[in-house]
Amino acid sequence: MAAHLFPFHPCLLCLFFFFFILFLGADATSGFISIDCGASDSYTDADGIHWESDRAYISNGESRAVQSTESMATPLTTLRMFSSRKKNCYPILLPDARRILARVSFHYGNYDKKAAPPTFELQFDGNSWATVVTRMDGAVYFEAVYDVRMGRTSICVAQTIPKQLPFVSSIEVRQLENSMYDGEPTFAFFLLRRWSFGATDIVR
């Protein structure tokens, strides 16, 4: 698929800053894809979300488990690590989609027992998305809203520092109505922060 350029536009980022999405609470339906990278089998979690193993999406890489899984969401307990190829991609088909929200999560969890969380690049459709700086404790994640072409997208991680190996913990893709996040199709919305105004506690 031809790569798109997604130029920086401060007005679009400001709008996205205030939007709140009920992103994870939906049931698994057409256009809702949740991939547990490194998982051996598919399953349905307590919220009714169906998680697929990533085996159908990629053949490269190695499945690994994090060191501690206490009080941790199941998709973050495993990951797929890439020790070969500088760039590894997950091709995702969404036949009826034009606009999607994609979330990619990374939880190092000292899976390699080296206490050395890596840094690498996250890309979609050949475009740079973010520099992923993982950490010893807790997960980091990135979200973007963008238009896809021909009902498909490609989410990739690329090695940028020698001996620092990219990995992925989970990938979630949600098809959106075309009228949501109105803007030029060559722009993307990147998450800065999600706030729930008036809430007294953390909500999904």
JSON list of C-alpha atoms in Angstrom, two decimals:
[
{"chain": "A", "resi": 1, "resn": "MET", "atom": "CA", "xyz": [0.00, 0.00, 0.00]},
{"chain": "A", "resi": 2, "resn": "ALA", "atom": "CA", "xyz": [1.28, 3.46, -0.83]},
{"chain": "A", "resi": 3, "resn": "ALA", "atom": "CA", "xyz": [2.48, 5.44, 2.15]},
{"chain": "A", "resi": 4, "resn": "HIS", "atom": "CA", "xyz": [0.69, 8.62, 3.24]},
{"chain": "A", "resi": 5, "resn": "LEU", "atom": "CA", "xyz": [2.30, 11.68, 4.74]},
{"chain": "A", "resi": 6, "resn": "PHE", "atom": "CA", "xyz": [0.68, 12.89, 7.97]},
{"chain": "A", "resi": 7, "resn": "PRO", "atom": "CA", "xyz": [1.92, 16.45, 8.57]},
{"chain": "A", "resi": 8, "resn": "PHE", "atom": "CA", "xyz": [1.80, 18.05, 12.01]},
{"chain": "A", "resi": 9, "resn": "HIS", "atom": "CA", "xyz": [-1.21, 20.28, 12.48]},
{"chain": "A", "resi": 10, "resn": "PRO", "atom": "CA", "xyz": [-1.56, 21.90, 15.94]},
{"chain": "A", "resi": 11, "resn": "CYS", "atom": "CA", "xyz": [-5.28, 22.63, 15.56]},
{"chain": "A", "resi": 12, "resn": "LEU", "atom": "CA", "xyz": [-6.08, 18.98, 14.92]},
{"chain": "A", "resi": 13, "resn": "LEU", "atom": "CA", "xyz": [-4.00, 17.91, 17.90]},
{"chain": "A", "resi": 14, "resn": "CYS", "atom": "CA", "xyz": [-5.77, 20.44, 20.12]},
{"chain": "A", "resi": 15, "resn": "LEU", "atom": "CA", "xyz": [-9.15, 19.02, 19.12]},
{"chain": "A", "resi": 16, "resn": "PHE", "atom": "CA", "xyz": [-8.03, 15.47, 19.75]},
{"chain": "A", "resi": 17, "resn": "PHE", "atom": "CA", "xyz": [-6.75, 16.51, 23.19]},
{"chain": "A", "resi": 18, "resn": "PHE", "atom": "CA", "xyz": [-10.32, 17.03, 24.40]},
{"chain": "A", "resi": 19, "resn": "PHE", "atom": "CA", "xyz": [-12.05, 14.07, 22.81]},
{"chain": "A", "resi": 20, "resn": "PHE", "atom": "CA", "xyz": [-13.10, 11.16, 24.98]},
{"chain": "A", "resi": 21, "resn": "ILE", "atom": "CA", "xyz": [-13.64, 7.75, 23.42]},
{"chain": "A", "resi": 22, "resn": "LEU", "atom": "CA", "xyz": [-15.20, 4.73, 25.04]},
{"chain": "A", "resi": 23, "resn": "PHE", "atom": "CA", "xyz": [-12.55, 2.66, 23.33]},
{"chain": "A", "resi": 24, "resn": "LEU", "atom": "CA", "xyz": [-12.35, -0.72, 25.02]},
{"chain": "A", "resi": 25, "resn": "GLY", "atom": "CA", "xyz": [-15.84, -1.34, 26.28]},
{"chain": "A", "resi": 26, "resn": "ALA", "atom": "CA", "xyz": [-17.44, -2.50, 23.05]},
{"chain": "A", "resi": 27, "resn": "ASP", "atom": "CA", "xyz": [-18.23, -6.09, 22.24]},
{"chain": "A", "resi": 28, "resn": "ALA", "atom": "CA", "xyz": [-16.26, -7.79, 19.52]},
{"chain": "A", "resi": 29, "resn": "THR", "atom": "CA", "xyz": [-18.04, -6.95, 16.25]},
{"chain": "A", "resi": 30, "resn": "SER", "atom": "CA", "xyz": [-17.09, -6.37, 12.66]},
{"chain": "A", "resi": 31, "resn": "GLY", "atom": "CA", "xyz": [-14.38, -3.73, 12.53]},
{"chain": "A", "resi": 32, "resn": "PHE", "atom": "CA", "xyz": [-13.31, -4.40, 16.13]},
{"chain": "A", "resi": 33, "resn": "ILE", "atom": "CA", "xyz": [-9.99, -6.25, 16.29]},
{"chain": "A", "resi": 34, "resn": "SER", "atom": "CA", "xyz": [-8.03, -7.01, 19.45]},
{"chain": "A", "resi": 35, "resn": "ILE", "atom": "CA", "xyz": [-4.71, -8.85, 19.09]},
{"chain": "A", "resi": 36, "resn": "ASP", "atom": "CA", "xyz": [-2.83, -10.29, 22.06]},
{"chain": "A", "resi": 37, "resn": "CYS", "atom": "CA", "xyz": [0.72, -10.48, 20.74]},
{"chain": "A", "resi": 38, "resn": "GLY", "atom": "CA", "xyz": [2.60, -13.57, 21.85]},
{"chain": "A", "resi": 39, "resn": "ALA", "atom": "CA", "xyz": [-0.51, -15.33, 23.17]},
{"chain": "A", "resi": 40, "resn": "SER", "atom": "CA", "xyz": [-0.79, -19.02, 22.36]},
{"chain": "A", "resi": 41, "resn": "ASP", "atom": "CA", "xyz": [-4.59, -19.04, 22.02]},
{"chain": "A", "resi": 42, "resn": "SER", "atom": "CA", "xyz": [-7.52, -16.72, 21.49]},
{"chain": "A", "resi": 43, "resn": "TYR", "atom": "CA", "xyz": [-9.86, -15.94, 24.40]},
{"chain": "A", "resi": 44, "resn": "THR", "atom": "CA", "xyz": [-12.64, -13.65, 25.62]},
{"chain": "A", "resi": 45, "resn": "ASP", "atom": "CA", "xyz": [-11.87, -11.46, 28.64]},
{"chain": "A", "resi": 46, "resn": "ALA", "atom": "CA", "xyz": [-14.12, -10.46, 31.55]},
{"chain": "A", "resi": 47, "resn": "ASP", "atom": "CA", "xyz": [-15.41, -7.44, 29.63]},
{"chain": "A", "resi": 48, "resn": "GLY", "atom": "CA", "xyz": [-16.55, -9.60, 26.71]},
{"chain": "A", "resi": 49, "resn": "ILE", "atom": "CA", "xyz": [-13.74, -8.49, 24.39]},
{"chain": "A", "resi": 50, "resn": "HIS", "atom": "CA", "xyz": [-12.48, -11.24, 22.10]},
{"chain": "A", "resi": 51, "resn": "TRP", "atom": "CA", "xyz": [-8.70, -11.31, 21.90]},
{"chain": "A", "resi": 52, "resn": "GLU", "atom": "CA", "xyz": [-7.00, -13.09, 19.03]},
{"chain": "A", "resi": 53, "resn": "SER", "atom": "CA", "xyz": [-3.57, -14.67, 19.11]},
{"chain": "A", "resi": 54, "resn": "ASP", "atom": "CA", "xyz": [-1.24, -12.86, 16.70]},
{"chain": "A", "resi": 55, "resn": "ARG", "atom": "CA", "xyz": [-0.21, -16.08, 14.95]},
{"chain": "A", "resi": 56, "resn": "ALA", "atom": "CA", "xyz": [-2.57, -15.38, 12.06]},
{"chain": "A", "resi": 57, "resn": "TYR", "atom": "CA", "xyz": [-1.04, -11.93, 11.52]},
{"chain": "A", "resi": 58, "resn": "ILE", "atom": "CA", "xyz": [2.71, -12.49, 11.63]},
{"chain": "A", "resi": 59, "resn": "SER", "atom": "CA", "xyz": [5.14, -15.41, 11.34]},
{"chain": "A", "resi": 60, "resn": "ASN", "atom": "CA", "xyz": [8.33, -13.68, 12.42]},
{"chain": "A", "resi": 61, "resn": "GLY", "atom": "CA", "xyz": [9.41, -13.00, 16.00]},
{"chain": "A", "resi": 62, "resn": "GLU", "atom": "CA", "xyz": [9.35, -14.96, 19.24]},
{"chain": "A", "resi": 63, "resn": "SER", "atom": "CA", "xyz": [6.62, -15.24, 21.85]},
{"chain": "A", "resi": 64, "resn": "ARG", "atom": "CA", "xyz": [7.73, -14.29, 25.37]},
{"chain": "A", "resi": 65, "resn": "ALA", "atom": "CA", "xyz": [6.10, -13.87, 28.80]},
{"chain": "A", "resi": 66, "resn": "VAL", "atom": "CA", "xyz": [6.80, -11.02, 31.21]},
{"chain": "A", "resi": 67, "resn": "GLN", "atom": "CA", "xyz": [8.36, -11.75, 34.60]},
{"chain": "A", "resi": 68, "resn": "SER", "atom": "CA", "xyz": [5.44, -10.67, 36.83]},
{"chain": "A", "resi": 69, "resn": "THR", "atom": "CA", "xyz": [1.77, -10.86, 35.89]},
{"chain": "A", "resi": 70, "resn": "GLU", "atom": "CA", "xyz": [0.25, -9.76, 39.21]},
{"chain": "A", "resi": 71, "resn": "SER", "atom": "CA", "xyz": [-2.64, -7.27, 38.85]},
{"chain": "A", "resi": 72, "resn": "MET", "atom": "CA", "xyz": [-1.96, -7.02, 35.12]},
{"chain": "A", "resi": 73, "resn": "ALA", "atom": "CA", "xyz": [-4.36, -7.15, 32.17]},
{"chain": "A", "resi": 74, "resn": "THR", "atom": "CA", "xyz": [-3.99, -10.46, 30.34]},
{"chain": "A", "resi": 75, "resn": "PRO", "atom": "CA", "xyz": [-2.88, -8.92, 26.99]},
{"chain": "A", "resi": 76, "resn": "LEU", "atom": "CA", "xyz": [0.13, -7.37, 28.75]},
{"chain": "A", "resi": 77, "resn": "THR", "atom": "CA", "xyz": [1.42, -10.65, 30.15]},
{"chain": "A", "resi": 78, "resn": "THR", "atom": "CA", "xyz": [2.82, -11.79, 26.81]},
{"chain": "A", "resi": 79, "resn": "LEU", "atom": "CA", "xyz": [4.60, -10.10, 23.92]},
{"chain": "A", "resi": 80, "resn": "ARG", "atom": "CA", "xyz": [6.21, -10.79, 20.57]},
{"chain": "A", "resi": 81, "resn": "MET", "atom": "CA", "xyz": [9.87, -9.86, 20.35]},
{"chain": "A", "resi": 82, "resn": "PHE", "atom": "CA", "xyz": [11.70, -9.35, 17.06]},
{"chain": "A", "resi": 83, "resn": "SER", "atom": "CA", "xyz": [15.38, -10.30, 16.94]},
{"chain": "A", "resi": 84, "resn": "SER", "atom": "CA", "xyz": [15.61, -10.47, 13.14]},
{"chain": "A", "resi": 85, "resn": "ARG", "atom": "CA", "xyz": [14.75, -7.95, 10.43]},
{"chain": "A", "resi": 86, "resn": "LYS", "atom": "CA", "xyz": [15.02, -4.26, 11.12]},
{"chain": "A", "resi": 87, "resn": "LYS", "atom": "CA", "xyz": [11.29, -3.79, 10.59]},
{"chain": "A", "resi": 88, "resn": "ASN", "atom": "CA", "xyz": [8.37, -6.10, 11.35]},
{"chain": "A", "resi": 89, "resn": "CYS", "atom": "CA", "xyz": [4.75, -5.40, 10.44]},
{"chain": "A", "resi": 90, "resn": "TYR", "atom": "CA", "xyz": [1.25, -6.58, 11.30]},
{"chain": "A", "resi": 91, "resn": "PRO", "atom": "CA", "xyz": [-0.99, -6.34, 8.20]},
{"chain": "A", "resi": 92, "resn": "ILE", "atom": "CA", "xyz": [-4.60, -5.85, 9.26]},
{"chain": "A", "resi": 93, "resn": "LEU", "atom": "CA", "xyz": [-7.58, -6.14, 6.92]},
{"chain": "A", "resi": 94, "resn": "LEU", "atom": "CA", "xyz": [-10.70, -4.04, 7.51]},
{"chain": "A", "resi": 95, "resn": "PRO", "atom": "CA", "xyz": [-12.75, -4.44, 4.31]},
{"chain": "A", "resi": 96, "resn": "ASP", "atom": "CA", "xyz": [-15.50, -1.97, 5.25]},
{"chain": "A", "resi": 97, "resn": "ALA", "atom": "CA", "xyz": [-13.37, 0.60, 7.05]},
{"chain": "A", "resi": 98, "resn": "ARG", "atom": "CA", "xyz": [-12.14, 4.00, 6.00]},
{"chain": "A", "resi": 99, "resn": "ARG", "atom": "CA", "xyz": [-11.38, 5.67, 9.32]},
{"chain": "A", "resi": 100, "resn": "ILE", "atom": "CA", "xyz": [-9.98, 3.74, 12.28]},
{"chain": "A", "resi": 101, "resn": "LEU", "atom": "CA", "xyz": [-8.66, 4.21, 15.79]},
{"chain": "A", "resi": 102, "resn": "ALA", "atom": "CA", "xyz": [-5.57, 2.11, 16.48]},
{"chain": "A", "resi": 103, "resn": "ARG", "atom": "CA", "xyz": [-3.98, 1.53, 19.89]},
{"chain": "A", "resi": 104, "resn": "VAL", "atom": "CA", "xyz": [-0.65, -0.28, 20.31]},
{"chain": "A", "resi": 105, "resn": "SER", "atom": "CA", "xyz": [0.60, -1.24, 23.78]},
{"chain": "A", "resi": 106, "resn": "PHE", "atom": "CA", "xyz": [4.07, -2.18, 25.01]},
{"chain": "A", "resi": 107, "resn": "HIS", "atom": "CA", "xyz": [4.87, -3.76, 28.37]},
{"chain": "A", "resi": 108, "resn": "TYR", "atom": "CA", "xyz": [8.51, -4.77, 28.79]},
{"chain": "A", "resi": 109, "resn": "GLY", "atom": "CA", "xyz": [8.09, -6.55, 32.12]},
{"chain": "A", "resi": 110, "resn": "ASN", "atom": "CA", "xyz": [11.77, -7.59, 32.10]},
{"chain": "A", "resi": 111, "resn": "TYR", "atom": "CA", "xyz": [10.82, -10.52, 29.86]},
{"chain": "A", "resi": 112, "resn": "ASP", "atom": "CA", "xyz": [14.49, -11.07, 28.89]},
{"chain": "A", "resi": 113, "resn": "LYS", "atom": "CA", "xyz": [15.80, -10.72, 32.49]},
{"chain": "A", "resi": 114, "resn": "LYS", "atom": "CA", "xyz": [18.24, -8.04, 31.34]},
{"chain": "A", "resi": 115, "resn": "ALA", "atom": "CA", "xyz": [16.59, -5.06, 33.08]},
{"chain": "A", "resi": 116, "resn": "ALA", "atom": "CA", "xyz": [17.17, -3.07, 29.88]},
{"chain": "A", "resi": 117, "resn": "PRO", "atom": "CA", "xyz": [13.89, -1.76, 28.39]},
{"chain": "A", "resi": 118, "resn": "PRO", "atom": "CA", "xyz": [14.45, -0.97, 24.70]},
{"chain": "A", "resi": 119, "resn": "THR", "atom": "CA", "xyz": [13.70, 2.05, 22.54]},
{"chain": "A", "resi": 120, "resn": "PHE", "atom": "CA", "xyz": [12.48, 1.68, 18.95]},
{"chain": "A", "resi": 121, "resn": "GLU", "atom": "CA", "xyz": [10.14, 3.20, 16.36]},
{"chain": "A", "resi": 122, "resn": "LEU", "atom": "CA", "xyz": [6.41, 2.65, 15.81]},
{"chain": "A", "resi": 123, "resn": "GLN", "atom": "CA", "xyz": [5.01, 3.13, 12.30]},
{"chain": "A", "resi": 124, "resn": "PHE", "atom": "CA", "xyz": [1.74, 2.78, 10.44]},
{"chain": "A", "resi": 125, "resn": "ASP", "atom": "CA", "xyz": [1.46, 2.39, 6.68]},
{"chain": "A", "resi": 126, "resn": "GLY", "atom": "CA", "xyz": [5.10, 3.34, 6.30]},
{"chain": "A", "resi": 127, "resn": "ASN", "atom": "CA", "xyz": [4.71, 6.58, 8.26]},
{"chain": "A", "resi": 128, "resn": "SER", "atom": "CA", "xyz": [6.54, 7.34, 11.48]},
{"chain": "A", "resi": 129, "resn": "TRP", "atom": "CA", "xyz": [4.10, 7.29, 14.40]},
{"chain": "A", "resi": 130, "resn": "ALA", "atom": "CA", "xyz": [6.22, 7.62, 17.54]},
{"chain": "A", "resi": 131, "resn": "THR", "atom": "CA", "xyz": [9.46, 6.74, 19.26]},
{"chain": "A", "resi": 132, "resn": "VAL", "atom": "CA", "xyz": [8.61, 4.02, 21.77]},
{"chain": "A", "resi": 133, "resn": "VAL", "atom": "CA", "xyz": [10.59, 4.37, 25.00]},
{"chain": "A", "resi": 134, "resn": "THR", "atom": "CA", "xyz": [9.65, 1.38, 27.15]},
{"chain": "A", "resi": 135, "resn": "ARG", "atom": "CA", "xyz": [10.23, 1.18, 30.89]},
{"chain": "A", "resi": 136, "resn": "MET", "atom": "CA", "xyz": [10.82, -1.37, 33.61]},
{"chain": "A", "resi": 137, "resn": "ASP", "atom": "CA", "xyz": [7.43, -0.95, 35.28]},
{"chain": "A", "resi": 138, "resn": "GLY", "atom": "CA", "xyz": [4.12, -0.35, 33.61]},
{"chain": "A", "resi": 139, "resn": "ALA", "atom": "CA", "xyz": [3.02, -0.23, 30.01]},
{"chain": "A", "resi": 140, "resn": "VAL", "atom": "CA", "xyz": [3.27, 2.53, 27.44]},
{"chain": "A", "resi": 141, "resn": "TYR", "atom": "CA", "xyz": [0.74, 2.85, 24.66]},
{"chain": "A", "resi": 142, "resn": "PHE", "atom": "CA", "xyz": [0.02, 5.00, 21.63]},
{"chain": "A", "resi": 143, "resn": "GLU", "atom": "CA", "xyz": [-3.22, 5.82, 19.84]},
{"chain": "A", "resi": 144, "resn": "ALA", "atom": "CA", "xyz": [-3.94, 7.35, 16.45]},
{"chain": "A", "resi": 145, "resn": "VAL", "atom": "CA", "xyz": [-7.02, 8.04, 14.34]},
{"chain": "A", "resi": 146, "resn": "TYR", "atom": "CA", "xyz": [-6.37, 7.92, 10.62]},
{"chain": "A", "resi": 147, "resn": "ASP", "atom": "CA", "xyz": [-7.87, 6.94, 7.28]},
{"chain": "A", "resi": 148, "resn": "VAL", "atom": "CA", "xyz": [-6.92, 3.66, 5.62]},
{"chain": "A", "resi": 149, "resn": "ARG", "atom": "CA", "xyz": [-6.87, 2.82, 1.95]},
{"chain": "A", "resi": 150, "resn": "MET", "atom": "CA", "xyz": [-8.49, -0.20, 0.36]},
{"chain": "A", "resi": 151, "resn": "GLY", "atom": "CA", "xyz": [-9.62, -1.52, 3.74]},
{"chain": "A", "resi": 152, "resn": "ARG", "atom": "CA", "xyz": [-6.21, -2.35, 5.14]},
{"chain": "A", "resi": 153, "resn": "THR", "atom": "CA", "xyz": [-3.49, -0.98, 7.36]},
{"chain": "A", "resi": 154, "resn": "SER", "atom": "CA", "xyz": [-0.03, -2.04, 8.46]},
{"chain": "A", "resi": 155, "resn": "ILE", "atom": "CA", "xyz": [1.29, -1.46, 11.98]},
{"chain": "A", "resi": 156, "resn": "CYS", "atom": "CA", "xyz": [5.05, -1.88, 12.33]},
{"chain": "A", "resi": 157, "resn": "VAL", "atom": "CA", "xyz": [7.91, -1.67, 14.80]},
{"chain": "A", "resi": 158, "resn": "ALA", "atom": "CA", "xyz": [11.42, -0.86, 13.58]},
{"chain": "A", "resi": 159, "resn": "GLN", "atom": "CA", "xyz": [14.79, -1.19, 15.27]},
{"chain": "A", "resi": 160, "resn": "THR", "atom": "CA", "xyz": [16.61, 2.14, 15.56]},
{"chain": "A", "resi": 161, "resn": "ILE", "atom": "CA", "xyz": [19.32, 1.37, 18.15]},
{"chain": "A", "resi": 162, "resn": "PRO", "atom": "CA", "xyz": [21.69, -1.62, 17.82]},
{"chain": "A", "resi": 163, "resn": "LYS", "atom": "CA", "xyz": [20.92, -4.51, 20.20]},
{"chain": "A", "resi": 164, "resn": "GLN", "atom": "CA", "xyz": [17.66, -2.91, 21.36]},
{"chain": "A", "resi": 165, "resn": "LEU", "atom": "CA", "xyz": [14.99, -5.29, 20.11]},
{"chain": "A", "resi": 166, "resn": "PRO", "atom": "CA", "xyz": [11.47, -4.10, 19.28]},
{"chain": "A", "resi": 167, "resn": "PHE", "atom": "CA", "xyz": [8.44, -5.91, 20.66]},
{"chain": "A", "resi": 168, "resn": "VAL", "atom": "CA", "xyz": [4.66, -5.56, 20.78]},
{"chain": "A", "resi": 169, "resn": "SER", "atom": "CA", "xyz": [2.28, -6.52, 23.60]},
{"chain": "A", "resi": 170, "resn": "SER", "atom": "CA", "xyz": [-1.11, -5.81, 22.01]},
{"chain": "A", "resi": 171, "resn": "ILE", "atom": "CA", "xyz": [-2.77, -4.15, 19.03]},
{"chain": "A", "resi": 172, "resn": "GLU", "atom": "CA", "xyz": [-6.35, -2.90, 19.04]},
{"chain": "A", "resi": 173, "resn": "VAL", "atom": "CA", "xyz": [-8.16, -1.49, 16.01]},
{"chain": "A", "resi": 174, "resn": "ARG", "atom": "CA", "xyz": [-11.64, 0.03, 16.03]},
{"chain": "A", "resi": 175, "resn": "GLN", "atom": "CA", "xyz": [-13.54, 1.05, 12.93]},
{"chain": "A", "resi": 176, "resn": "LEU", "atom": "CA", "xyz": [-15.04, 4.54, 13.25]},
{"chain": "A", "resi": 177, "resn": "GLU", "atom": "CA", "xyz": [-17.86, 6.30, 11.48]},
{"chain": "A", "resi": 178, "resn": "ASN", "atom": "CA", "xyz": [-16.47, 8.38, 8.64]},
{"chain": "A", "resi": 179, "resn": "SER", "atom": "CA", "xyz": [-18.04, 11.52, 10.13]},
{"chain": "A", "resi": 180, "resn": "MET", "atom": "CA", "xyz": [-16.02, 11.22, 13.36]},
{"chain": "A", "resi": 181, "resn": "TYR", "atom": "CA", "xyz": [-12.94, 13.42, 13.76]},
{"chain": "A", "resi": 182, "resn": "ASP", "atom": "CA", "xyz": [-13.67, 15.44, 10.67]},
{"chain": "A", "resi": 183, "resn": "GLY", "atom": "CA", "xyz": [-10.49, 16.49, 8.89]},
{"chain": "A", "resi": 184, "resn": "GLU", "atom": "CA", "xyz": [-8.34, 16.02, 5.85]},
{"chain": "A", "resi": 185, "resn": "PRO", "atom": "CA", "xyz": [-7.77, 12.32, 5.01]},
{"chain": "A", "resi": 186, "resn": "THR", "atom": "CA", "xyz": [-4.02, 12.95, 4.80]},
{"chain": "A", "resi": 187, "resn": "PHE", "atom": "CA", "xyz": [-3.89, 14.02, 8.46]},
{"chain": "A", "resi": 188, "resn": "ALA", "atom": "CA", "xyz": [-3.85, 11.83, 11.55]},
{"chain": "A", "resi": 189, "resn": "PHE", "atom": "CA", "xyz": [-4.98, 12.52, 15.11]},
{"chain": "A", "resi": 190, "resn": "PHE", "atom": "CA", "xyz": [-2.47, 11.44, 17.77]},
{"chain": "A", "resi": 191, "resn": "LEU", "atom": "CA", "xyz": [-3.46, 11.00, 21.41]},
{"chain": "A", "resi": 192, "resn": "LEU", "atom": "CA", "xyz": [-1.92, 13.50, 23.81]},
{"chain": "A", "resi": 193, "resn": "ARG", "atom": "CA", "xyz": [-3.98, 12.69, 26.89]},
{"chain": "A", "resi": 194, "resn": "ARG", "atom": "CA", "xyz": [-7.48, 11.42, 27.68]},
{"chain": "A", "resi": 195, "resn": "TRP", "atom": "CA", "xyz": [-9.47, 13.21, 30.37]},
{"chain": "A", "resi": 196, "resn": "SER", "atom": "CA", "xyz": [-12.91, 12.38, 31.73]},
{"chain": "A", "resi": 197, "resn": "PHE", "atom": "CA", "xyz": [-14.32, 15.71, 32.97]},
{"chain": "A", "resi": 198, "resn": "GLY", "atom": "CA", "xyz": [-16.36, 15.52, 36.16]},
{"chain": "A", "resi": 199, "resn": "ALA", "atom": "CA", "xyz": [-15.37, 11.93, 37.01]},
{"chain": "A", "resi": 200, "resn": "THR", "atom": "CA", "xyz": [-14.23, 11.13, 40.55]},
{"chain": "A", "resi": 201, "resn": "ASP", "atom": "CA", "xyz": [-12.31, 8.01, 39.59]},
{"chain": "A", "resi": 202, "resn": "ILE", "atom": "CA", "xyz": [-10.53, 6.42, 36.64]},
{"chain": "A", "resi": 203, "resn": "VAL", "atom": "CA", "xyz": [-12.98, 5.09, 34.05]},
{"chain": "A", "resi": 204, "resn": "ARG", "atom": "CA", "xyz": [-12.56, 2.95, 30.95]}
]
